[in-house]
Coordinates of C-alpha atoms in Angstrom, one line a residue:
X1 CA -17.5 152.4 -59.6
X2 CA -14.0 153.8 -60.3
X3 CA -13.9 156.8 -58.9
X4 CA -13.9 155.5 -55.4
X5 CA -10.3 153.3 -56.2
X6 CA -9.0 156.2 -58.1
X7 CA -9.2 158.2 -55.0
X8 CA -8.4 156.0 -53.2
X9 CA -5.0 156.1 -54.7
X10 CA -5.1 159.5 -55.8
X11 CA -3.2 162.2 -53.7
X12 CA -2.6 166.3 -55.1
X13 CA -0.5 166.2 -57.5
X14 CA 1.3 163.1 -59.2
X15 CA 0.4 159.8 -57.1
X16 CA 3.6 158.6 -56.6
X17 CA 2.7 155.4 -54.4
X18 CA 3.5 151.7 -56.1
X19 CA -0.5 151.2 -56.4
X20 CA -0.7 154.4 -58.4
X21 CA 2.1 154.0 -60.2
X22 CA 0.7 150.2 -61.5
X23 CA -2.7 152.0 -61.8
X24 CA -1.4 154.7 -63.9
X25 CA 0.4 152.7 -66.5
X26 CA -2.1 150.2 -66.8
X27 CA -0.3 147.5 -65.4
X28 CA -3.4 146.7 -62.9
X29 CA -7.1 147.8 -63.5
X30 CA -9.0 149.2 -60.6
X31 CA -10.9 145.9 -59.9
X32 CA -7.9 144.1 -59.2
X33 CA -6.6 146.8 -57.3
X34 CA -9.4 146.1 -54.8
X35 CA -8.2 142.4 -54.5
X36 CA -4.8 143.9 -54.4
X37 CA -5.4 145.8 -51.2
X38 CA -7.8 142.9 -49.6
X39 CA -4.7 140.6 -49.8
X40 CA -2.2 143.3 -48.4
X41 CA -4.3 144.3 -45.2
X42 CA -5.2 140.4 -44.4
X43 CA -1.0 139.2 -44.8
X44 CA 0.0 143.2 -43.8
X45 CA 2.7 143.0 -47.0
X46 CA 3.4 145.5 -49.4
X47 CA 1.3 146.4 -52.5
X48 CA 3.9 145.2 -55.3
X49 CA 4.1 142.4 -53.3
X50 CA 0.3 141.5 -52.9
X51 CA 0.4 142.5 -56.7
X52 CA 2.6 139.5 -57.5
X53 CA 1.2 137.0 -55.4
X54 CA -2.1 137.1 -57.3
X55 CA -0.2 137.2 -60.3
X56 CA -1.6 140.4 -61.5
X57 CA 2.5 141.9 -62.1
X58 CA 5.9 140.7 -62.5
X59 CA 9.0 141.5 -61.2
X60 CA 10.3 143.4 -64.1
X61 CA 6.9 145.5 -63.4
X62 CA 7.8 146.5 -59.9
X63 CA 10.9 147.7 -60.7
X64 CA 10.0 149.7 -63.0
X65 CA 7.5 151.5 -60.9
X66 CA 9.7 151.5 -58.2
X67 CA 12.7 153.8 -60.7
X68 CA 9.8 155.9 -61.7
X69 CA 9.5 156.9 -57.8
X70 CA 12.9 157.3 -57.7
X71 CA 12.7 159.3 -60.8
X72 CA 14.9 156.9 -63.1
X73 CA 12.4 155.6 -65.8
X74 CA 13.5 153.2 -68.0
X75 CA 11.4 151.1 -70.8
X76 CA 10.4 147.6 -71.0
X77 CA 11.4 145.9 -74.6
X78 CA 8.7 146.4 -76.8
X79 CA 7.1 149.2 -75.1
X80 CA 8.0 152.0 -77.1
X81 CA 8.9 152.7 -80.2
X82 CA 12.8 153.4 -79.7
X83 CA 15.5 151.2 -80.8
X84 CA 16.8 148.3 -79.1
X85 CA 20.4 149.7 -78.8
X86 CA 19.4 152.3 -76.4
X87 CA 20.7 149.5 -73.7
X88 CA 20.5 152.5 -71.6
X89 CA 16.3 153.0 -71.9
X90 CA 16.0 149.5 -71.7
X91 CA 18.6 147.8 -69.8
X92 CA 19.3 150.2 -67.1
X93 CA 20.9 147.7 -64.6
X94 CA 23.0 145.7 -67.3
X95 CA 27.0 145.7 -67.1
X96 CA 27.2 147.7 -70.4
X97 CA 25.3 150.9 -68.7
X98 CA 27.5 150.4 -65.5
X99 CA 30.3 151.4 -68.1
X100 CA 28.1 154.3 -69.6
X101 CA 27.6 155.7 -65.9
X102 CA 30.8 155.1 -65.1
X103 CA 32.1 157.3 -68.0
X104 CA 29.4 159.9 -67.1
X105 CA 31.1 160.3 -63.4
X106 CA 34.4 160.8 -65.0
X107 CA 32.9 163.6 -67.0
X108 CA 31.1 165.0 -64.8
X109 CA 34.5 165.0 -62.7
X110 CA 37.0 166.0 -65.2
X111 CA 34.6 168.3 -67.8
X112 CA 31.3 169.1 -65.9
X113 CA 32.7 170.2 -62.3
X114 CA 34.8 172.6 -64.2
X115 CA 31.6 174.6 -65.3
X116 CA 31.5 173.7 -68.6
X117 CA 28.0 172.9 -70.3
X118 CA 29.1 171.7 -73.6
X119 CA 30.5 168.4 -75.0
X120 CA 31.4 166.9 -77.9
X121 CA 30.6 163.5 -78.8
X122 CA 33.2 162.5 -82.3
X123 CA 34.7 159.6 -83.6
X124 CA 37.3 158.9 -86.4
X125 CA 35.2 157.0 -89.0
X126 CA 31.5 157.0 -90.5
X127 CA 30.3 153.6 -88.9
X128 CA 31.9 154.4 -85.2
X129 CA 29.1 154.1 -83.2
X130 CA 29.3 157.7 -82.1
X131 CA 25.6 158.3 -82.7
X132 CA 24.3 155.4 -80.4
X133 CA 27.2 156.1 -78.0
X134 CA 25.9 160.1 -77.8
X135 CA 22.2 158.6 -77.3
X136 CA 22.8 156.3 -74.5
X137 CA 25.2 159.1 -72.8
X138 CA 22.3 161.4 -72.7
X139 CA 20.1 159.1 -71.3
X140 CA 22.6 158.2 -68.6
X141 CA 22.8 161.9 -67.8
X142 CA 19.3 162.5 -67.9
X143 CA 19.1 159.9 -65.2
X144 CA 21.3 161.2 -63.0
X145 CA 18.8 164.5 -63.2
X146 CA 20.5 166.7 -65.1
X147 CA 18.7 168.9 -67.4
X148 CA 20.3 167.2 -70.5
X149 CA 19.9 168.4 -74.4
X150 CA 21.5 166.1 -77.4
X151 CA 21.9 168.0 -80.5
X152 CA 22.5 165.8 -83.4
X153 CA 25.8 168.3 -85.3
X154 CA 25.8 165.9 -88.1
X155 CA 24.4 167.9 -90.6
X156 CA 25.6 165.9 -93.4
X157 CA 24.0 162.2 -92.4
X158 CA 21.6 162.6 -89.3
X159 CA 20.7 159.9 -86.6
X160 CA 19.1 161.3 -84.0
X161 CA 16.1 161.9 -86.0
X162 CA 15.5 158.4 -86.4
X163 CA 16.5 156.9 -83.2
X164 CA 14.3 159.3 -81.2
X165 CA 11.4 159.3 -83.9
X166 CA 11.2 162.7 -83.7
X167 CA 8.1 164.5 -85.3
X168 CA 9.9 167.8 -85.7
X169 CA 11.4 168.2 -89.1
X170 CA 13.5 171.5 -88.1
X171 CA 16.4 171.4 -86.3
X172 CA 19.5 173.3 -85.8
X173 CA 20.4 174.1 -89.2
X174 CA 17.5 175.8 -89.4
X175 CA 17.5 177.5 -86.4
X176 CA 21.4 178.6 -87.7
X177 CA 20.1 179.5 -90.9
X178 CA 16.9 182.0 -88.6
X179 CA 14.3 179.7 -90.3
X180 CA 13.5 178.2 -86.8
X181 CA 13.5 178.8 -82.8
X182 CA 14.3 176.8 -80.0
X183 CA 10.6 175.6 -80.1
X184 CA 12.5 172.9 -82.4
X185 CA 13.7 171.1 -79.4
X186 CA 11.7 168.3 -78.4
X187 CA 11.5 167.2 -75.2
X188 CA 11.4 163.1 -74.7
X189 CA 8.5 162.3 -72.8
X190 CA 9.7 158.7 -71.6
X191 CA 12.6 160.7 -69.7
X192 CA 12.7 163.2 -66.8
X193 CA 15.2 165.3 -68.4
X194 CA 16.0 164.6 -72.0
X195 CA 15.3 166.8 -74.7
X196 CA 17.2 166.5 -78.9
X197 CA 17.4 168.7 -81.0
X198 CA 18.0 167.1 -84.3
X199 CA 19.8 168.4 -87.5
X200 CA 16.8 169.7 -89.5
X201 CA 17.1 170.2 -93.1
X202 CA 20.3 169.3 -94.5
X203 CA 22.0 172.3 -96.3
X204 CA 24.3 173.2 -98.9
X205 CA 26.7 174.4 -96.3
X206 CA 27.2 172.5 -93.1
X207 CA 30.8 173.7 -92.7
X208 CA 30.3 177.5 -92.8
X209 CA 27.0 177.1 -90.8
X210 CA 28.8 175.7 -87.6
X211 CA 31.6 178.1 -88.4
X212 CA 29.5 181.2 -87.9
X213 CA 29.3 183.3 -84.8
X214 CA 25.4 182.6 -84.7
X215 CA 26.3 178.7 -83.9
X216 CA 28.7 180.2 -80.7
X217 CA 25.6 182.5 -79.4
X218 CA 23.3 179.2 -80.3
X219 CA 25.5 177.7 -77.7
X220 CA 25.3 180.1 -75.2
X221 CA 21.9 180.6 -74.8
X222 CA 21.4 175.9 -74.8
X223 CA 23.9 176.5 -72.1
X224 CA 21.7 178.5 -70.0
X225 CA 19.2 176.4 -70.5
X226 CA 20.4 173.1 -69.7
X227 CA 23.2 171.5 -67.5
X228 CA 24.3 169.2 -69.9
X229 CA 24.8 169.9 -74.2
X230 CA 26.0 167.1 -75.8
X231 CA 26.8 167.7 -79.0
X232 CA 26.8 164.1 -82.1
X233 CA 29.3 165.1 -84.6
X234 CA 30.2 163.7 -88.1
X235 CA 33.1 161.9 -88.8
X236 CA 36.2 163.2 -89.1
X237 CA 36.7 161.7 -92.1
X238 CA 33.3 162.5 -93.3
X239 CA 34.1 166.5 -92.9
X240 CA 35.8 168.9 -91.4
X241 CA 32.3 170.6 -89.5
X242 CA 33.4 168.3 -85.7
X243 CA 36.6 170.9 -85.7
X244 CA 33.8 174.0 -85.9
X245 CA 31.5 172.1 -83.2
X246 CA 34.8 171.3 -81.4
X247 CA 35.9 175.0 -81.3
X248 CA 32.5 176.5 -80.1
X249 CA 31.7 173.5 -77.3
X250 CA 35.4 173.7 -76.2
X251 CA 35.2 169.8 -75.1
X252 CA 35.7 166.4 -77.3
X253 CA 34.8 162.8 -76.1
X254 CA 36.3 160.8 -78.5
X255 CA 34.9 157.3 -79.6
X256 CA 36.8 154.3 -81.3
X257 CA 35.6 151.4 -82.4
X258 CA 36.6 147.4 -81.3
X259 CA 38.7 146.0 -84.0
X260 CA 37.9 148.8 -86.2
X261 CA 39.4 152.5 -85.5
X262 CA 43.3 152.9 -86.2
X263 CA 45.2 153.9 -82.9
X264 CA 47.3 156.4 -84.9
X265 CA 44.1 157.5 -86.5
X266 CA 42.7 158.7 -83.2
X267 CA 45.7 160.1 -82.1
X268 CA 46.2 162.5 -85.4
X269 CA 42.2 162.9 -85.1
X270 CA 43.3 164.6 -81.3
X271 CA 46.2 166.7 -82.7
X272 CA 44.0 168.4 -84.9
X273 CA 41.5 169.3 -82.2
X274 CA 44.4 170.5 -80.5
X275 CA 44.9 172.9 -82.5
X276 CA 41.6 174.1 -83.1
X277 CA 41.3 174.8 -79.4
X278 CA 39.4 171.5 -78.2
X279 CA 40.5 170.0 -75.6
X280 CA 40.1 166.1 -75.7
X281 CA 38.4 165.4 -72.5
X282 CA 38.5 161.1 -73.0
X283 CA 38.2 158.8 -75.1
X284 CA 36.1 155.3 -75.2
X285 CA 35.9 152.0 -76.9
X286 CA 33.2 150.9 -77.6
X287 CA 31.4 147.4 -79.5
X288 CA 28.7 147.6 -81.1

């Protein structure tokens, strides 16, 4: 009985169409699917539409079938397992992700269309936001179709683990320390073009770990691999590893917080990238 339907839909290859798409994520069974395409040939309307009139899917379900053709997913709340403050997974069209896309055209203006790969993402104070902020940013740019990579450089209090629930436990200190490959990379299914690599096990010796000429060829070789490497550091005041990621990724996008990071703070903060060889590419505010 369902094999008919699913060929009926079904074309080589991925089934892009809005009835496989709903098909495909379960949104509509292949029963209603027939009653779907009995109402759109007798009113000559569109599937989603059809869809909606018998009040088989919503509107927030046709758009999201319709950015999966377009290949720009996003999730609907409670879907998956990701946190809520991934606006940009979740609230793709809101006013707070125009901002994240609008900083992602700067960059990809004033950092990426130089050539460089690599970036940065470091903030003044534990507490900052700088983790959420380097999540959402990677999303953003995974949107836009770049082959994108976050690698979580905090390798004193890691986030990335958690936000992405990742099921690897090694990460880049242990492919610095040779204990791992790039197989640690895990690639985030509900994205085109989002891997993370996340910290791994916390050692002894963050500092001389990203200080080492292994972390520079580590670079090198994520940058032929992907478009985009964005790097979450610890705080400045946490450490002094963000100057060693700073030095080998050459870029910094610095990230205060409302009401909360010190204006001279930052700019001392930028001074010493300065002279480690960054070069502070922006900065952003940011609310959370």
């Amino acid at each position: 009985m369902n094999q008919p339907i699913q060929a009926q839909f079904s074309t080589p290859g991925r089934d892009s169409s809005i009835g496989g798409l709903l098909l495909e994520s379960g949104k509509i069974t292949p029963e209603n699917a027939e009653r779907v395409l009995r109402m759109q040939k007798e009113l000559g309307i569109r599937f989603g539409e059809a869809a909606q009139r018998l009040g088989l899917v919503t509107e927030a379900d046709i758009q999201q079938v319709l950015a999966r053709q377009f290949d720009y997913p996003y999730l609907q709340p409670g879907e998956n397992k990701y946190p809520a403050e991934l606006v940009a997974a979740y609230k793709p069209f809101s006013q707070q992700v125009e901002r994240l896309r609008a900083v992602r055209s700067q960059l990809m203006l004033r950092w990426f269309a130089r050539g460089r790969k690599s970036l940065v993402v470091a903030g003044v104070n534990g507490g900052d936001g700088v983790s959420l902020f380097a999540a959402n940013l990677a999303i953003v740019f995974s949107q836009l179709g770049e082959h994108t990579l976050l690698v979580d450089g905090n390798l004193r209090a890691p986030r990335q683990q958690e936000v992405f629930q990742l099921s690897k436990r090694q990460g880049l200190s242990d492919v610095l320390a040779g204990r791992a490959e790039l197989d640690a990379i895990t690639r985030i299914d509900s994205f085109v073009s989002l891997s993370v690599l996340g910290a791994g096990t916390l050692p002894p010796n963050p500092q001389e770990l990203l200080s080492r000429s292994g972390f520079g060829n580590l670079n090198a070789q994520l940058e032929q691999r992907y478009d985009v490497v964005l790097y979450d550091a610890p705080a400045f005041t946490t450490a002094s590893d963000l100057l060693a990621l700073a030095a080998r990724a050459g870029g910094v996008l610095l990230v205060a917080r409302k009401n909360k990071t010190l204006l001279a703070d930052v700019a001392a903060l930028s001074e010493q990238l300065a002279q480690s060889g960054a070069e502070v590419v922006g900065s952003v505010l940011v609310d959370y």
